[in-house]
Short mmCIF file of C-alpha atoms and ligand atoms in Angstrom, two decimals:
data_model
loop_
_atom_site.label_atom_id
_atom_site.label_comp_id
_atom_site.label_asym_id
_atom_site.label_seq_id
_atom_site.Cartn_x
_atom_site.Cartn_y
_atom_site.Cartn_z
CA MET A 1 149.66 -78.93 181.67
CA VAL A 2 148.87 -82.58 182.27
CA GLY A 3 149.79 -85.25 179.71
CA GLY A 4 147.81 -86.58 176.79
CA ILE A 5 147.28 -83.20 175.17
CA TYR A 6 148.24 -82.48 171.59
CA TYR A 7 148.73 -78.97 170.43
CA GLU A 8 149.65 -79.38 166.84
CA SER A 9 148.50 -81.64 164.08
CA MET A 10 148.94 -81.51 160.35
CA LYS A 11 148.54 -83.51 157.21
CA ILE A 12 151.40 -84.07 154.79
CA GLU A 13 151.09 -85.81 151.46
CA LEU A 14 153.77 -88.44 150.84
CA ASN A 15 152.36 -89.04 147.37
CA LYS A 16 148.92 -88.63 145.83
CA ASP A 17 147.58 -91.73 147.62
CA VAL A 18 149.47 -91.72 150.91
CA THR A 19 148.97 -89.07 153.57
CA LEU A 20 150.84 -88.62 156.83
CA PHE A 21 148.78 -87.33 159.74
CA ARG A 22 151.33 -85.92 162.15
CA TYR A 23 150.56 -85.14 165.77
CA GLU A 24 152.99 -83.40 168.04
CA LYS A 25 152.78 -84.37 171.66
CA CYS A 26 153.30 -81.51 174.10
CA HIS A 27 156.79 -80.89 175.39
CA ASP A 28 156.00 -80.97 179.10
CA ASP A 29 154.35 -84.35 178.97
CA LEU A 30 156.24 -87.55 179.80
CA PHE A 31 156.32 -90.25 177.16
CA GLU A 32 155.04 -93.54 178.60
CA GLY A 33 154.55 -91.52 181.79
CA CYS A 34 158.28 -91.61 182.53
CA TRP A 35 160.50 -90.28 179.73
CA PRO A 36 160.89 -86.51 179.38
CA VAL A 37 160.22 -85.14 175.91
CA GLU A 38 161.30 -81.52 176.27
CA LYS A 39 161.63 -81.35 172.50
CA GLY A 40 158.28 -83.08 171.97
CA VAL A 41 157.53 -86.33 170.22
CA LEU A 42 155.73 -86.93 166.93
CA ILE A 43 153.01 -89.53 166.57
CA ASN A 44 152.44 -90.38 162.94
CA GLY A 45 149.45 -92.13 161.41
CA TYR A 46 148.98 -92.71 157.70
CA MET A 47 146.09 -92.94 155.23
CA VAL A 48 146.45 -95.03 152.06
CA GLU A 49 143.86 -94.58 149.31
CA GLY A 50 143.35 -97.29 146.72
CA THR A 51 140.70 -97.13 144.02
CA GLU A 52 138.63 -99.68 145.95
CA LYS A 53 139.50 -99.22 149.61
CA VAL A 54 140.80 -96.58 152.01
CA VAL A 55 142.99 -97.68 154.90
CA LEU A 56 144.36 -95.98 158.01
CA ILE A 57 147.66 -97.33 159.29
CA ASP A 58 148.05 -96.77 163.04
CA TYR A 59 146.12 -94.28 165.10
CA VAL A 60 146.68 -91.86 167.99
CA GLU A 61 146.08 -91.27 171.69
CA GLN A 62 142.90 -90.28 173.40
CA GLY A 63 141.87 -86.71 172.71
CA ALA A 64 143.37 -86.62 169.24
CA ASN A 65 141.77 -87.76 166.03
CA PHE A 66 142.24 -87.53 162.31
CA LEU A 67 138.95 -85.85 161.63
CA THR A 68 140.12 -82.33 160.73
CA GLU A 69 143.00 -83.55 158.61
CA MET A 70 140.78 -86.06 156.84
CA LYS A 71 138.22 -83.36 156.07
CA ALA A 72 141.00 -81.42 154.38
CA LYS A 73 141.46 -84.48 152.16
CA GLY A 74 137.72 -84.58 151.44
CA LYS A 75 137.25 -87.68 153.58
CA THR A 76 135.35 -88.54 156.73
CA LEU A 77 135.97 -91.34 159.21
CA GLN A 78 133.12 -93.20 157.56
CA ASP A 79 135.16 -93.36 154.36
CA ILE A 80 137.73 -95.55 156.07
CA ASP A 81 137.29 -99.22 155.21
CA ILE A 82 140.07 -100.75 157.27
CA LEU A 83 142.25 -99.75 160.22
CA VAL A 84 145.61 -101.50 160.20
CA LEU A 85 147.12 -101.67 163.68
CA ASN A 86 150.83 -102.46 163.57
CA HIS A 87 151.14 -102.08 167.36
CA LEU A 88 148.74 -101.69 170.26
CA GLU A 89 150.55 -99.38 172.68
CA PRO A 90 148.16 -96.54 173.57
CA ASP A 91 150.28 -93.82 171.93
CA HIS A 92 148.89 -95.38 168.72
CA THR A 93 145.58 -96.70 169.97
CA GLY A 94 144.39 -94.61 172.94
CA GLY A 95 141.78 -92.90 170.76
CA LEU A 96 140.24 -96.14 169.46
CA ARG A 97 137.24 -96.17 171.79
CA GLU A 98 136.14 -92.79 170.40
CA LEU A 99 136.85 -93.96 166.86
CA PHE A 100 134.87 -97.20 167.26
CA GLU A 101 131.92 -95.21 168.63
CA GLN A 102 131.90 -93.17 165.43
CA VAL A 103 132.61 -96.06 163.07
CA PRO A 104 131.29 -99.19 164.81
CA ASN A 105 131.77 -101.44 161.79
CA LEU A 106 135.34 -100.47 161.11
CA VAL A 107 137.39 -103.54 160.21
CA VAL A 108 140.64 -103.86 162.13
CA TYR A 109 143.61 -105.72 160.65
CA GLY A 110 146.35 -106.96 162.97
CA THR A 111 148.24 -110.01 164.16
CA LYS A 112 146.41 -112.63 166.19
CA LEU A 113 147.59 -111.13 169.45
CA ALA A 114 146.84 -107.59 168.30
CA THR A 115 143.25 -108.44 167.37
CA THR A 116 142.77 -110.31 170.65
CA MET A 117 143.94 -107.19 172.46
CA VAL A 118 141.52 -105.01 170.44
CA GLU A 119 138.68 -107.32 171.46
CA THR A 120 139.75 -107.38 175.11
CA LEU A 121 140.59 -103.70 175.52
CA TYR A 122 137.90 -102.15 173.29
CA GLN A 123 135.26 -104.91 172.96
CA HIS A 124 135.54 -104.41 169.20
CA THR A 125 135.14 -107.73 167.42
CA ASN A 126 135.15 -106.75 163.78
CA CYS A 127 138.75 -107.86 163.36
CA HIS A 128 140.72 -109.72 160.74
CA VAL A 129 143.82 -111.70 161.77
CA VAL A 130 146.60 -111.30 159.24
CA THR A 131 149.24 -113.92 158.62
CA ASN A 132 152.85 -113.19 157.85
CA GLY A 133 153.21 -112.17 154.19
CA GLU A 134 149.45 -111.80 153.64
CA THR A 135 148.46 -109.22 151.04
CA LEU A 136 145.52 -106.84 150.77
CA ASP A 137 144.55 -105.28 147.45
CA LEU A 138 143.21 -101.73 147.86
CA GLY A 139 142.89 -101.18 144.10
CA GLY A 140 146.22 -100.11 142.64
CA LYS A 141 147.90 -100.44 146.02
CA THR A 142 148.87 -103.76 147.56
CA LEU A 143 149.55 -103.90 151.26
CA VAL A 144 151.76 -106.71 152.57
CA PHE A 145 151.89 -107.50 156.28
CA TYR A 146 155.02 -108.76 158.01
CA SER A 147 155.05 -110.08 161.53
CA THR A 148 157.87 -108.40 163.49
CA PRO A 149 157.23 -109.44 167.10
CA ASN A 150 158.70 -107.45 169.98
CA ILE A 151 159.49 -104.29 168.12
CA HIS A 152 158.20 -103.09 170.43
CA TRP A 153 155.57 -105.49 171.89
CA PRO A 154 154.84 -109.12 171.01
CA GLU A 155 151.86 -108.26 168.78
CA THR A 156 153.83 -105.97 166.49
CA MET A 157 153.87 -106.16 162.71
CA MET A 158 154.91 -103.87 159.85
CA THR A 159 152.98 -102.96 156.70
CA TYR A 160 154.50 -102.47 153.24
CA ILE A 161 153.07 -100.97 150.05
CA LYS A 162 154.41 -103.08 147.23
CA GLU A 163 153.90 -100.52 144.45
CA ASP A 164 155.58 -97.65 146.36
CA GLY A 165 158.20 -99.58 148.35
CA MET A 166 156.90 -97.87 151.50
CA LEU A 167 157.37 -99.55 154.85
CA PHE A 168 155.21 -98.52 157.81
CA SER A 169 157.40 -99.59 160.71
CA CYS A 170 155.55 -98.12 163.72
CA ASP A 171 158.01 -97.87 166.67
CA ALA A 172 160.97 -99.23 164.71
CA PHE A 173 163.22 -96.54 163.16
CA GLY A 174 161.52 -93.90 165.33
CA ALA A 175 162.87 -91.08 167.47
CA PHE A 176 161.86 -88.58 170.12
CA GLY A 177 161.84 -84.92 169.12
CA THR A 178 159.95 -82.71 166.69
CA TYR A 179 161.56 -81.31 163.58
CA SER A 180 161.08 -78.48 161.11
CA THR A 181 160.19 -81.04 158.44
CA SER A 182 158.85 -84.57 158.27
CA PHE A 183 161.41 -85.76 155.68
CA ASP A 184 165.03 -86.84 156.03
CA ASP A 185 166.10 -84.96 152.90
CA GLU A 186 164.78 -81.64 154.25
CA LEU A 187 166.32 -81.81 157.73
CA THR A 188 168.34 -78.72 158.65
CA GLN A 189 171.65 -78.86 160.53
CA GLU A 190 169.72 -77.92 163.64
CA ASP A 191 167.28 -80.79 163.05
CA TRP A 192 170.15 -83.27 162.66
CA ALA A 193 171.75 -81.97 165.87
CA LEU A 194 168.54 -82.93 167.67
CA LEU A 195 167.74 -86.10 165.74
CA LYS A 196 170.97 -87.85 166.68
CA PRO A 197 170.60 -87.75 170.48
CA GLU A 198 166.81 -88.03 170.34
CA THR A 199 166.99 -91.21 168.24
CA GLU A 200 169.56 -92.76 170.58
CA ARG A 201 167.64 -91.75 173.71
CA TYR A 202 164.39 -93.12 172.24
CA TYR A 203 166.18 -96.35 171.37
CA ALA A 204 167.77 -96.75 174.82
CA ASN A 205 164.53 -95.85 176.65
CA ILE A 206 162.01 -97.79 174.56
CA VAL A 207 163.55 -100.34 172.23
CA ALA A 208 166.87 -101.43 173.81
CA PRO A 209 165.80 -104.62 175.63
CA PHE A 210 164.21 -105.84 172.39
CA SER A 211 167.43 -105.46 170.39
CA PRO A 212 167.65 -109.14 169.32
CA PHE A 213 164.20 -108.73 167.75
CA VAL A 214 165.28 -105.53 165.99
CA LEU A 215 168.14 -107.43 164.35
CA LYS A 216 165.84 -110.33 163.50
CA GLY A 217 163.20 -107.98 162.03
CA ILE A 218 165.75 -106.12 159.92
CA SER A 219 167.10 -109.36 158.57
CA ALA A 220 163.59 -110.72 157.84
CA LEU A 221 162.80 -107.61 155.75
CA ALA A 222 166.19 -107.52 153.98
CA SER A 223 164.83 -108.76 150.65
CA LEU A 224 162.25 -105.96 150.37
CA ASP A 225 162.89 -103.07 148.02
CA ILE A 226 162.37 -100.35 150.60
CA LYS A 227 162.21 -96.88 149.07
CA THR A 228 160.64 -95.06 152.01
CA ILE A 229 160.44 -95.81 155.73
CA CYS A 230 157.43 -94.30 157.47
CA PRO A 231 157.77 -94.73 161.25
CA SER A 232 155.13 -93.71 163.74
CA HIS A 233 157.57 -91.43 165.62
CA GLY A 234 160.10 -89.06 164.08
CA VAL A 235 160.69 -88.36 160.40
CA VAL A 236 159.96 -90.18 157.15
CA TRP A 237 163.10 -91.58 155.50
CA ARG A 238 162.57 -91.18 151.75
CA LYS A 239 166.02 -90.12 150.55
CA ASP A 240 168.13 -92.67 152.39
CA PRO A 241 166.00 -95.26 154.21
CA LEU A 242 169.00 -97.53 154.68
CA TYR A 243 170.65 -94.84 156.78
CA VAL A 244 168.18 -95.35 159.62
CA VAL A 245 168.19 -99.14 159.16
CA LYS A 246 171.98 -99.25 159.59
CA TRP A 247 171.74 -96.83 162.51
CA TYR A 248 169.24 -99.10 164.26
CA GLN A 249 171.43 -102.13 163.52
CA LYS A 250 174.31 -100.36 165.22
CA LEU A 251 172.20 -99.39 168.24
CA ALA A 252 170.88 -102.96 168.54
CA SER A 253 174.42 -104.33 168.37
CA TYR A 254 175.32 -102.54 171.62
CA LEU A 255 173.32 -105.19 173.49
CA ALA A 256 175.94 -107.88 172.93
CA GLY A 257 178.75 -105.46 172.08
CA PRO A 258 181.10 -104.09 171.07
CA GLN A 259 179.90 -100.75 172.38
CA GLU A 260 181.63 -97.40 171.81
CA LYS A 261 184.99 -96.84 173.49
CA GLU A 262 183.38 -94.41 175.89
CA ILE A 263 182.73 -94.22 179.61
CA THR A 264 179.49 -93.24 181.32
CA LEU A 265 180.12 -91.92 184.80
CA LEU A 266 176.98 -92.04 186.93
CA TYR A 267 177.62 -90.02 190.07
CA SER A 268 175.90 -88.71 193.17
CA SER A 269 177.33 -86.91 196.17
CA MET A 270 175.73 -85.75 199.41
CA TYR A 271 178.46 -83.62 201.02
CA GLY A 272 181.19 -83.47 198.37
CA ASN A 273 183.31 -86.42 199.55
CA THR A 274 182.49 -88.68 196.60
CA LEU A 275 182.48 -85.66 194.28
CA ASN A 276 186.16 -84.93 195.07
CA TYR A 277 187.18 -88.20 193.43
CA VAL A 278 184.75 -87.70 190.57
CA LYS A 279 186.73 -84.54 189.79
CA GLU A 280 190.00 -86.48 189.97
CA ILE A 281 188.94 -89.03 187.41
CA GLU A 282 187.38 -86.36 185.19
CA LYS A 283 190.84 -84.76 185.02
CA ILE A 284 192.42 -88.08 184.06
CA ALA A 285 189.78 -88.73 181.38
CA ASN A 286 190.45 -85.29 179.88
CA GLU A 287 194.24 -85.80 179.97
CA ASN A 288 193.79 -89.08 178.12
CA ASN A 289 191.26 -87.69 175.60
CA VAL A 290 188.73 -90.28 176.69
CA VAL A 291 185.05 -89.58 176.03
CA MET A 292 183.34 -89.70 179.42
CA HIS A 293 179.65 -88.85 179.72
CA MET A 294 179.11 -87.45 183.21
CA VAL A 295 175.56 -87.91 184.47
CA ARG A 296 174.73 -86.57 187.92
CA ILE A 297 171.99 -88.55 189.63
CA PRO A 298 169.25 -87.55 190.45
CA ASP A 299 169.82 -84.10 188.91
CA GLU A 300 169.59 -85.52 185.42
CA ASN A 301 166.68 -87.73 184.47
CA ASP A 302 167.49 -91.44 184.12
CA SER A 303 166.36 -91.21 180.52
CA TYR A 304 169.66 -89.46 179.69
CA ALA A 305 171.69 -91.83 181.87
CA LEU A 306 170.30 -94.70 179.82
CA GLU A 307 171.05 -92.98 176.52
CA GLN A 308 174.74 -92.63 177.43
CA ALA A 309 175.08 -95.97 179.21
CA TRP A 310 173.61 -97.87 176.26
CA ARG A 311 176.39 -96.76 173.91
CA SER A 312 179.30 -96.93 176.42
CA LYS A 313 181.66 -99.84 176.91
CA ALA A 314 182.38 -98.81 180.52
CA ILE A 315 180.15 -97.63 183.34
CA VAL A 316 181.64 -96.08 186.46
CA VAL A 317 179.35 -95.70 189.45
CA ALA A 318 180.26 -93.14 192.11
CA ALA A 319 177.78 -92.71 194.94
CA PRO A 320 177.78 -92.66 198.73
CA THR A 321 176.21 -95.03 201.20
CA TYR A 322 172.82 -93.84 202.42
CA GLU A 323 171.46 -95.52 205.56
CA ARG A 324 173.54 -98.69 205.04
CA GLU A 325 172.57 -98.99 201.38
CA LEU A 326 173.43 -97.43 198.03
CA PHE A 327 172.32 -93.81 197.58
CA PRO A 328 168.62 -94.33 196.70
CA SER A 329 168.52 -92.42 193.42
CA MET A 330 171.57 -94.35 192.19
CA ALA A 331 169.92 -97.64 193.15
CA HIS A 332 166.92 -96.59 191.06
CA THR A 333 169.15 -95.72 188.10
CA LEU A 334 170.97 -99.07 188.28
CA ASP A 335 167.66 -100.88 188.52
CA LEU A 336 166.55 -99.13 185.34
CA LEU A 337 169.81 -100.03 183.58
CA LYS A 338 169.15 -103.65 184.56
CA ARG A 339 165.56 -103.54 183.24
CA LYS A 340 166.76 -102.05 179.95
CA ALA A 341 169.43 -104.73 179.52
CA VAL A 342 172.55 -102.57 179.75
CA ASN A 343 174.57 -105.74 180.17
CA GLY A 344 178.18 -106.83 179.97
CA ARG A 345 179.92 -103.52 180.59
CA LEU A 346 183.30 -102.91 182.18
CA SER A 347 182.73 -101.21 185.53
CA PHE A 348 183.88 -100.16 188.95
CA TYR A 349 182.40 -98.41 191.96
CA PHE A 350 183.61 -95.92 194.51
CA GLY A 351 181.83 -93.92 197.20
CA SER A 352 182.01 -92.38 200.62
CA SER A 353 180.32 -93.56 203.80
CA LEU A 354 180.15 -91.94 207.22
CA TRP A 355 178.66 -94.08 210.00
CA SER A 356 178.23 -97.29 208.02
CA GLY A 357 179.15 -98.80 204.66
CA GLY A 358 176.80 -100.84 202.47
CA ALA A 359 176.73 -99.18 199.03
CA ALA A 360 179.48 -101.34 197.52
CA ALA A 361 177.64 -104.56 198.37
CA GLU A 362 174.46 -103.28 196.73
CA TYR A 363 176.37 -102.07 193.64
CA LYS A 364 177.88 -105.57 193.32
CA LYS A 365 174.41 -107.13 193.25
CA TYR A 366 173.35 -104.91 190.35
CA ALA A 367 176.69 -105.46 188.62
CA GLU A 368 176.26 -109.21 188.90
CA ALA A 369 172.70 -109.04 187.56
CA MET A 370 173.95 -107.09 184.54
CA LYS A 371 177.01 -109.34 184.11
CA PHE A 372 179.39 -106.38 184.47
CA GLU A 373 183.08 -107.09 184.68
CA VAL A 374 183.83 -105.36 187.98
CA LEU A 375 187.37 -104.03 188.34
CA ASP A 376 186.90 -102.93 191.95
CA ALA A 377 184.33 -101.66 194.47
CA ILE A 378 185.90 -99.07 196.73
CA GLU A 379 184.15 -97.81 199.82
CA PHE A 380 185.95 -95.19 201.90
CA ARG A 381 185.15 -93.29 205.10
CA GLY A 382 184.40 -89.56 204.92
CA LYS A 383 186.85 -87.81 202.63
CA GLY A 384 188.95 -90.96 202.28
CA LYS A 385 192.72 -91.35 202.63
CA GLU A 386 195.57 -91.03 200.16
CA GLU A 387 195.50 -94.81 199.65
CA ASP A 388 191.78 -94.64 198.71
CA LYS A 389 192.54 -91.91 196.20
CA GLN A 390 195.41 -93.91 194.67
CA ARG A 391 193.23 -97.03 194.44
CA ILE A 392 190.48 -95.11 192.62
CA ILE A 393 192.96 -93.49 190.24
CA SER A 394 194.74 -96.75 189.49
CA THR A 395 191.45 -98.59 188.86
CA PHE A 396 190.26 -95.80 186.57
CA LYS A 397 193.53 -95.95 184.60
CA GLN A 398 193.15 -99.72 184.22
CA LEU A 399 189.62 -99.14 182.92
CA ILE A 400 190.86 -96.63 180.34
CA GLU A 401 193.48 -99.13 179.13
CA ARG A 402 190.76 -101.75 178.68
CA LEU A 403 188.48 -99.55 176.53
FE1 LIG B 1 154.98 -95.90 169.95
FE2 LIG B 1 155.43 -98.94 171.65
O1 LIG B 1 154.53 -97.37 171.05
#
């Protein structure tokens, strides 16, 4: 199956005036065309009904629409007065062209940049630019708009219903994964076991480089009485909204540190020479009860390497030289870590070479770009000698002491 296909959608009432339209993106698609979502990903849009106006908050990708679910609520697309777009990434807007064809006069609310993008991308000009703190009275429901740039793109904002204390946060406070319920208070143990890694992987893959803006956004909204957080991915937090806020604060704090006292070992091996020393340090980590996430590259998708690297204080890179340079898949992984701002970690490198070295020099360039503190970069020939083994072990022990 090729991406962009939805196989499940449903409507869930959050209260008598607010409805969640939940779409589940298929499991064998890649999110953003690059991140595996074996457990699916939810795309949530919301309808808010006042006595005077009906509003949709965020939309969906091409091929999906709210029509069936709205019919079940006794509404048609023509009943919608305003579409609020918190964020323009196509997982929330890909279906707009179809929507605008059906409702050409639909009024779009968004930030200045968001409305400019709507005009440029969809040639839809019936837009209203909202200012930070602006309110919109729907009749018994007051929407308030807050500019929260760069969570996840520069045009992003969040929408709040004053009377209900509901915050529509779009990408912020979201997660990969699909769950047996849409509410935090109904999550089963199995749901929680998935939600933890899928929130952290989503954060590391999508939000991580924007962490300073996450912290800024959270602090800007601190005075709001938030009773429910309604993100556009993952579950609605109605029992304990602060739980996910604090969780996101923690994840954002990994950018500047401190990170968890854990090691991520990224490793590749062509003929087992580098792997021999990977096994040596794995033994030492186990003997010292150190948490070490072992990610074999390219066997595991970089998405998971990022998830572990983002939380870890130390990153060990073990990979051979390949045609005078770093093993290509490892170079790709380090490039991704650089793009996603996995900066300031404690690190060292080791790897085998046969007819030429070169990997250590390339590792050092990435390490410098990410401002890693490099304890050593050890290149050895073939299986290596006893002195190479001792150097790797001693560097690894130093790294453990520094955690
Ligand atoms: Fe869910 Fe940045 O889009």
